[in-house]
Amino acid sequence: MRIDVITLFPEVIEAGTRYSIVGRAQDWGLVQVRAIQLRDFTTDKHHTTDDEPYGGGAGLVMKPEPLFRAVESCLNDETHQLPRIILLEPQGTLYTQSLAEELAQESHLILLCGHYEGIDARVREHLATDVISIGDFVLTGGELPALVLIDSVVRLLPGAIHSAESLGQDSYADGLLGYPQYTRPKEFRGWRVPSVLLSGNHGAIARWRRKEQLRLTRHLRPDLLARAYLTKQDVELLKEIANEEAQS
Ligand SMILES: C[S@@+](CC[C@H](N)C(=O)[O-])C[C@H]1O[C@@H](n2cnc3c(N)ncnc32)[C@H](O)[C@@H]1O
């Protein structure tokens, strides 16, 4: 996979992709992340990338021409494959694990990082294939959202994480939150690890984990539970949880 990030701050992208799983995935050739300086695609001597908004108002708006030129420079004429051109904006589609899974299937992503008051609307209308927000809050620039997207996509690439099984245990992998995890010591400051996890009984452990997954999701994210695909056993476990909580 190739990921091109068009930004005014390539150093942020380079620093954020150098380490850990994303850094290793690049060393292993699973992904190539390129941080592209938007100013290199300006034509005036001041390398201007922003201007005042038409109609007046506060702040500056990013100009369309350098962004179009930067994206066009990333298009691969040999393969003629169209990349996903993703504009990061607080007004975009809310980013989710299922969108990360969809993007991990692509061979080429181009990420556009905004700054200032935002980006000339013609970029959204005529250049971007997707507009993505990482949450209902406003950041200074698109670099952190780009890094969030890169990290979440790269860890899904085959070979990026040693144990593919661990991906299936993550929160959101099956629409629910993940189950609680424990490691040594068995007892810490009087708090003991649930005894079932020490039992060696794989069936009982799997059942306990599923039940705790359902319990956590019911408490913390009932919206997810309402949308999740639940088996007959899940429904039974939820009844057990409701009974236990009614009695406590
Ligand atoms: C200060 S914000 C612009 C906010 C814009 N005026 C608005 O009200 O929607 C500058 C840039 O940061 C990035 N950004 C900020 N918050 C974001 C979010 N929640 N998700 C994705 N990108 C975001 C975008 O690239 C945006 O163009």
JSON list of C-alpha atoms in Angstrom, two decimals, residues 24 28 159-166:
[
{"chain": "A", "resi": 24, "resn": "ARG", "atom": "CA", "xyz": [8.14, -1.53, 11.06]},
{"chain": "A", "resi": 28, "resn": "TRP", "atom": "CA", "xyz": [9.12, -4.55, 5.85]},
{"chain": "A", "resi": 159, "resn": "GLY", "atom": "CA", "xyz": [1.73, -9.11, 8.28]},
{"chain": "A", "resi": 160, "resn": "ALA", "atom": "CA", "xyz": [1.79, -5.76, 10.13]},
{"chain": "A", "resi": 161, "resn": "ILE", "atom": "CA", "xyz": [0.84, -7.37, 13.45]},
{"chain": "A", "resi": 162, "resn": "HIS", "atom": "CA", "xyz": [2.42, -10.70, 14.38]},
{"chain": "A", "resi": 163, "resn": "SER", "atom": "CA", "xyz": [-0.70, -12.30, 15.75]},
{"chain": "A", "resi": 164, "resn": "ALA", "atom": "CA", "xyz": [-3.60, -11.66, 13.36]},
{"chain": "A", "resi": 165, "resn": "GLU", "atom": "CA", "xyz": [-5.78, -13.26, 16.06]},
{"chain": "A", "resi": 166, "resn": "SER", "atom": "CA", "xyz": [-5.26, -10.21, 18.28]}
]
